[in-house]
Coordinates of C-alpha atoms in Angstrom, one line a residue:
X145 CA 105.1 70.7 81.5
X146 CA 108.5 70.0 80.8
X147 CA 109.1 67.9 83.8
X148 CA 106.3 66.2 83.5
X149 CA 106.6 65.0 79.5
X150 CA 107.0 61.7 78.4
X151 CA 109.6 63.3 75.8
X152 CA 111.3 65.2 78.1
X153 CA 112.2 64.8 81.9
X154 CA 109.5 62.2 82.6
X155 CA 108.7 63.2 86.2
X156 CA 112.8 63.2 87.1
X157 CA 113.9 66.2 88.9
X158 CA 117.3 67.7 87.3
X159 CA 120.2 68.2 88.9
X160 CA 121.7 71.1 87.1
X161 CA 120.4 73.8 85.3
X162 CA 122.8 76.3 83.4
X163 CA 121.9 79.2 81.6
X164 CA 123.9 79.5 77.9
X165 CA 122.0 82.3 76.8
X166 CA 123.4 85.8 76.2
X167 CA 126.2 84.9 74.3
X168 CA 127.3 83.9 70.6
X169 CA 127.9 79.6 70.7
X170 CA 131.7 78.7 69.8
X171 CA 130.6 76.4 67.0
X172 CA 128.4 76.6 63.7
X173 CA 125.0 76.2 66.1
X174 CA 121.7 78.0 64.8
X175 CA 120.0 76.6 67.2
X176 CA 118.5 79.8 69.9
X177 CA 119.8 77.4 73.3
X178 CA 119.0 79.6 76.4
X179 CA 119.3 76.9 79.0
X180 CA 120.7 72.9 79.3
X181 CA 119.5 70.8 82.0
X182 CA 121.5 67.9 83.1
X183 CA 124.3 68.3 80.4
X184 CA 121.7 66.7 77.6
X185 CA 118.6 68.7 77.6
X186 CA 118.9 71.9 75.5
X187 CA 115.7 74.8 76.1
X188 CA 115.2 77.6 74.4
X189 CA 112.7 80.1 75.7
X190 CA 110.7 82.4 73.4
X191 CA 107.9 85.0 74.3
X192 CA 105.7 86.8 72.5
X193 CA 108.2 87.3 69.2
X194 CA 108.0 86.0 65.8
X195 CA 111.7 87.6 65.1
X196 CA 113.7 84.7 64.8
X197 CA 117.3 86.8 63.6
X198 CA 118.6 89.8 63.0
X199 CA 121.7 89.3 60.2
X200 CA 123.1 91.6 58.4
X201 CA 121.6 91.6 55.1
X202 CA 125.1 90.6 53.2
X203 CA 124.8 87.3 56.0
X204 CA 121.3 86.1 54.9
X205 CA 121.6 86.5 51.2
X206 CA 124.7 85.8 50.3
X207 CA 126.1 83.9 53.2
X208 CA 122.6 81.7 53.9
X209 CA 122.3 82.8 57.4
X210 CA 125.9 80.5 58.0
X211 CA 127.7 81.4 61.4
X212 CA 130.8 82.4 59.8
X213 CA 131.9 83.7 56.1
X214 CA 133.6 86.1 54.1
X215 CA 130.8 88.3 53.2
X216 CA 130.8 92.1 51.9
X217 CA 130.3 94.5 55.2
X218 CA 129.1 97.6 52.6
X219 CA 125.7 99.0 53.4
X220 CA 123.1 96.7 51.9
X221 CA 121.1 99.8 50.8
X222 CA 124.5 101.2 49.1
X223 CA 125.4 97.6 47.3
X224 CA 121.8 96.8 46.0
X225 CA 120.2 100.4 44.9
X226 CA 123.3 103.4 45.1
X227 CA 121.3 105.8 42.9
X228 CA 118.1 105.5 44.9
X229 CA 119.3 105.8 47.8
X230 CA 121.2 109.1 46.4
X231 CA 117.7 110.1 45.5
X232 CA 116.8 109.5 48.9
X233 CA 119.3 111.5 50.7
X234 CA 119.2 114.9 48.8
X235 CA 115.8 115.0 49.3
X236 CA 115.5 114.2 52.6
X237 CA 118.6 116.7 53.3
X238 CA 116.6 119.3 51.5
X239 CA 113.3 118.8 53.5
X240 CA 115.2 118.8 56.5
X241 CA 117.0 122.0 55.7
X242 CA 120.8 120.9 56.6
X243 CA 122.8 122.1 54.8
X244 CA 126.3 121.3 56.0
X245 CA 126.0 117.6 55.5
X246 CA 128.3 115.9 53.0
X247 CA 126.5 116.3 49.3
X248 CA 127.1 112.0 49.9
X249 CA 125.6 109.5 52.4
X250 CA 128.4 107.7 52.4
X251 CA 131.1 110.9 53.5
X252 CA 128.6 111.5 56.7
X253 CA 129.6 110.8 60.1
X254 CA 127.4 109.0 62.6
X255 CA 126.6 112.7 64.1
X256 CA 125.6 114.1 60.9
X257 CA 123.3 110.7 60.0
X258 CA 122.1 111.5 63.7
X259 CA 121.0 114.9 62.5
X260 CA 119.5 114.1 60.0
X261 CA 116.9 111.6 61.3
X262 CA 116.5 113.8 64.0
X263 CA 115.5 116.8 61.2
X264 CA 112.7 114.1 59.4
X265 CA 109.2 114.0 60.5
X266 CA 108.5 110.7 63.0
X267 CA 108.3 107.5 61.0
X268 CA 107.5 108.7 57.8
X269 CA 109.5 110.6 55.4
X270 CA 108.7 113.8 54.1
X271 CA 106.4 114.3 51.3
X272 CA 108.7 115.7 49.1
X273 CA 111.1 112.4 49.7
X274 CA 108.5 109.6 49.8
X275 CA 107.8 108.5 46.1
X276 CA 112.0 108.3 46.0
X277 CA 111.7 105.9 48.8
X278 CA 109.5 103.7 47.5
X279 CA 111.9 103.4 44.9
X280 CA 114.4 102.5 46.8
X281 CA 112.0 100.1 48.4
X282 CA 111.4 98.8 45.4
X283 CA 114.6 98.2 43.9
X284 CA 116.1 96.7 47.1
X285 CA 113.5 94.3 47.5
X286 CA 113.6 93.0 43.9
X287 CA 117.5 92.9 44.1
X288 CA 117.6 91.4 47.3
X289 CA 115.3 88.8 46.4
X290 CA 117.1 87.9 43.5
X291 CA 120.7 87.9 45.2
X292 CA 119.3 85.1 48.0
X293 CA 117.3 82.9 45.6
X294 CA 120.0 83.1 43.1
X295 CA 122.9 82.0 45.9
X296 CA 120.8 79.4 47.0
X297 CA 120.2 77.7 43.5
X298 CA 123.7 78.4 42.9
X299 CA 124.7 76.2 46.0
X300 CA 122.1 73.6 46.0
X301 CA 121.2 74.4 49.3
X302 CA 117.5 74.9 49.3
X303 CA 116.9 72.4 52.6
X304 CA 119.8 73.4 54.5
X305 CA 118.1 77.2 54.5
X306 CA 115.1 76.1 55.3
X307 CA 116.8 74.7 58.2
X308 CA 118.2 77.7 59.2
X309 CA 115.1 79.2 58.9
X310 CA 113.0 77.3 60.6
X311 CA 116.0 77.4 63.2
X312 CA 116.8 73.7 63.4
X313 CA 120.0 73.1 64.9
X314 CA 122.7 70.4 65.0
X315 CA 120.5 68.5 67.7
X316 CA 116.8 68.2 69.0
X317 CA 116.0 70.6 71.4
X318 CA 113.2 72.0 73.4
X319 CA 111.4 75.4 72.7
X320 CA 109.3 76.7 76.0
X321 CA 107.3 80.0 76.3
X322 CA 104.5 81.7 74.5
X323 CA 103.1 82.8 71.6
X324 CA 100.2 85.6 70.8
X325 CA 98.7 82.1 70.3
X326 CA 99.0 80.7 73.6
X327 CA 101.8 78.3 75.4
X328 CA 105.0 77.2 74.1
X329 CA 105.9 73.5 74.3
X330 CA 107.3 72.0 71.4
X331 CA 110.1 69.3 70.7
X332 CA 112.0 70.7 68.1
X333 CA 113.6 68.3 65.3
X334 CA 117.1 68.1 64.5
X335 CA 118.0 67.7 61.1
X336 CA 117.9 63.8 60.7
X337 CA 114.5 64.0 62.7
X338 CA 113.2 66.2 60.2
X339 CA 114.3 64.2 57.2
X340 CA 112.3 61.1 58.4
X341 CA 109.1 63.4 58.9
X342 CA 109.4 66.1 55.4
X343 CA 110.5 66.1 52.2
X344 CA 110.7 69.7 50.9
X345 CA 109.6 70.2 47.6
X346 CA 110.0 74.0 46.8
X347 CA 112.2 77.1 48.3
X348 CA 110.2 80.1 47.1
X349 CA 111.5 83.2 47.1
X350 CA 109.8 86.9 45.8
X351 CA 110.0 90.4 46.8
X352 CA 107.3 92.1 47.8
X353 CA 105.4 95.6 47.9
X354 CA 105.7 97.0 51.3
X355 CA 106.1 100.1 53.3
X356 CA 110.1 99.1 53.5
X357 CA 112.6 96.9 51.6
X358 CA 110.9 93.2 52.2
X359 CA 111.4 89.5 50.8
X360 CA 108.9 86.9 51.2
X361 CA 109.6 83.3 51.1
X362 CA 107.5 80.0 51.6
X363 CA 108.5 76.6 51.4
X364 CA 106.4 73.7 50.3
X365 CA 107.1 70.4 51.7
X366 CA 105.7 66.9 52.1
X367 CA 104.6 65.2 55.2
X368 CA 106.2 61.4 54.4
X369 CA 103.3 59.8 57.1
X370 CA 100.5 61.2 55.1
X371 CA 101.8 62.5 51.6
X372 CA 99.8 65.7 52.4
X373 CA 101.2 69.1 51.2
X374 CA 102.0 72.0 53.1
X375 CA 103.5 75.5 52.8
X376 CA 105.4 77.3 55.7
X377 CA 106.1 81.1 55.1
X378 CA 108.0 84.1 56.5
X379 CA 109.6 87.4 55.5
X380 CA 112.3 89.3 55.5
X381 CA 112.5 93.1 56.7
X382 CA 115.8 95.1 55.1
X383 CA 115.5 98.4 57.3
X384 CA 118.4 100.5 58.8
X385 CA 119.5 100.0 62.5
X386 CA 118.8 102.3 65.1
X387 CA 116.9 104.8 63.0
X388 CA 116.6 106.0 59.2
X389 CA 120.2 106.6 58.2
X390 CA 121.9 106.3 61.1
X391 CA 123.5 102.6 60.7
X392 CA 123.8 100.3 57.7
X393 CA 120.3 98.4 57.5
X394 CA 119.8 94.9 59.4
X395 CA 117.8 91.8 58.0
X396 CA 114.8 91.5 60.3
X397 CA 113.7 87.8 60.1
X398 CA 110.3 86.8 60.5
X399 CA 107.9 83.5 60.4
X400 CA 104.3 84.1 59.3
X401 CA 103.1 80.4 60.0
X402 CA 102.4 79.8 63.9
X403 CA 105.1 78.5 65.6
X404 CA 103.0 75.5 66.6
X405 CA 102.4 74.5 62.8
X406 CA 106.2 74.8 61.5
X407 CA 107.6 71.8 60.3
X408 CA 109.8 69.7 62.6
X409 CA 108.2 71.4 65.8
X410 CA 106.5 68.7 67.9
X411 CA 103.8 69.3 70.6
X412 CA 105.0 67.6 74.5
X413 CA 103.4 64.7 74.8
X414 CA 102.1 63.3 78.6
X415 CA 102.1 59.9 77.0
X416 CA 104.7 57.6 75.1
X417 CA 103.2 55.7 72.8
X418 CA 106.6 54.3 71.7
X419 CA 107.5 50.8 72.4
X420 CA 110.2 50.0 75.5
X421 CA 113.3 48.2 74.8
X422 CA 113.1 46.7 78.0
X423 CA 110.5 45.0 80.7
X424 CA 110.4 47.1 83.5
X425 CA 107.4 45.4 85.5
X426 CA 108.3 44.4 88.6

């Protein structure tokens, strides 16, 4: 498909194909590149995932999901809701019946946080500890929520997250694969590109009632061609790495709206349509 595309290869074999995957890009690049074909093309290939990052918490909300920043490193669940997550631990310490770890989370080692999660019952909590985690649930959700849509605001930088988001790089690039939806083959915008298609109207962002610390967001924006509407959405999952205690909790992000439909994602096409610069009958 990509070979054959009128807005990509156009039937011209390539003569090098790297692979740029695996490792963290040099420069300030959101952009998921997995392979570039002839120096110019860029490819990213997706399957079967609608995980699009995995920051730390302090990364996404405070530092908007930028590649580099002076951002706290203290546990997110620590930072946002201490006295829950207090709550949380003795009574989880107590159902498990340990009682030679630290009287605070904070003082155990990775061992004892180990044995801990190991002493709890297999995803779920105990019953004696579950109403004080949906508090903490609660309060982390609310907090976080507020934290991001508050640093946002403060910055002015509503489109420039969506970006990130939505994973729009520096440049176009090419997103191959598949979906739970079916194949992957989508142009990809880069930020100018998106600007002549979109105008976004609205950033939401609320927390939400869940089974673990979670922020939704949506974004309204306008298609320029048609002056139709539309909303894309996603979520955030705030949930500890590795198992319940063990390491400081990661920022799962998500996008709810098919990849296919997501602003500034373009469908291959077999045909241009656009006009040549240049007669090339013979």
């Amino acid at each position: 498909a990509f070979l054959q595309a009128e807005d990509a290869l156009r039937g011209r074999h390539p003569r090098l194909i790297e692979w740029t995957g695996g490792r963290r890009p040099p420069g300030d690049e959101i952009a998921p590149v997995d392979l570039r074909i002839d120096h110019v093309y860029l490819v990213s290939c997706k399957y079967l995932s609608r995980n699009i990052a995995n920051p730390s918490p302090a990364r996404l909300f405070d530092g908007l999901l930028t590649a580099a920043g002076d951002w706290d490193s203290t546990d997110w669940y620590e930072l946002t809701a201490p006295d829950e997550l207090r709550e949380l631990y003795a009574a989880c310490r107590s159902a498990a019946g340990i009682d030679d770890l630290p009287d605070e989370l904070a003082a155990a080692t990775t061992e004892e946080r180990r044995r801990l999660r190991q002493g709890l019952p297999p995803r779920t909590f105990p019953v004696a500890a579950r109403a004080a985690y949906q508090r903490l649930c609660a309060r982390v959700s609310a907090a976080s929520a507020a934290r991001w849509a508050d640093n946002v605001r403060r910055t002015d930088s509503a489109e420039r997250m969506l970006w990130r988001l939505l994973r729009i790089g520096n440049a176009a690039y090419y997103l191959l694969g598949a979906d739970k939806h079916g194949a992957l083959r989508l142009r990809v915008a880069s930020p100018w590109d998106w600007r002549q298609a979109y105008r976004l109207v609205s950033l939401d962002i609320e927390p939400a009632v869940s089974g673990q610390p979670r922020v939704d967001w949506s974004a309204t924006y306008l298609e320029r061609a048609s002056s139709d509407r539309n909303v894309v959405r996603g979520h955030v999952e705030v949930r500890w790495s590795h198992g319940r205690f063990v390491h400081p909790p990661e920022a799962k992000v998500y996008l709810d709206t098919p990849t296919d439909e997501l602003p500034g994602y373009f469908a291959l096409s077999e045909r241009s349509h656009q006009p040549g610069l240049w007669d090339v009958t013979p």
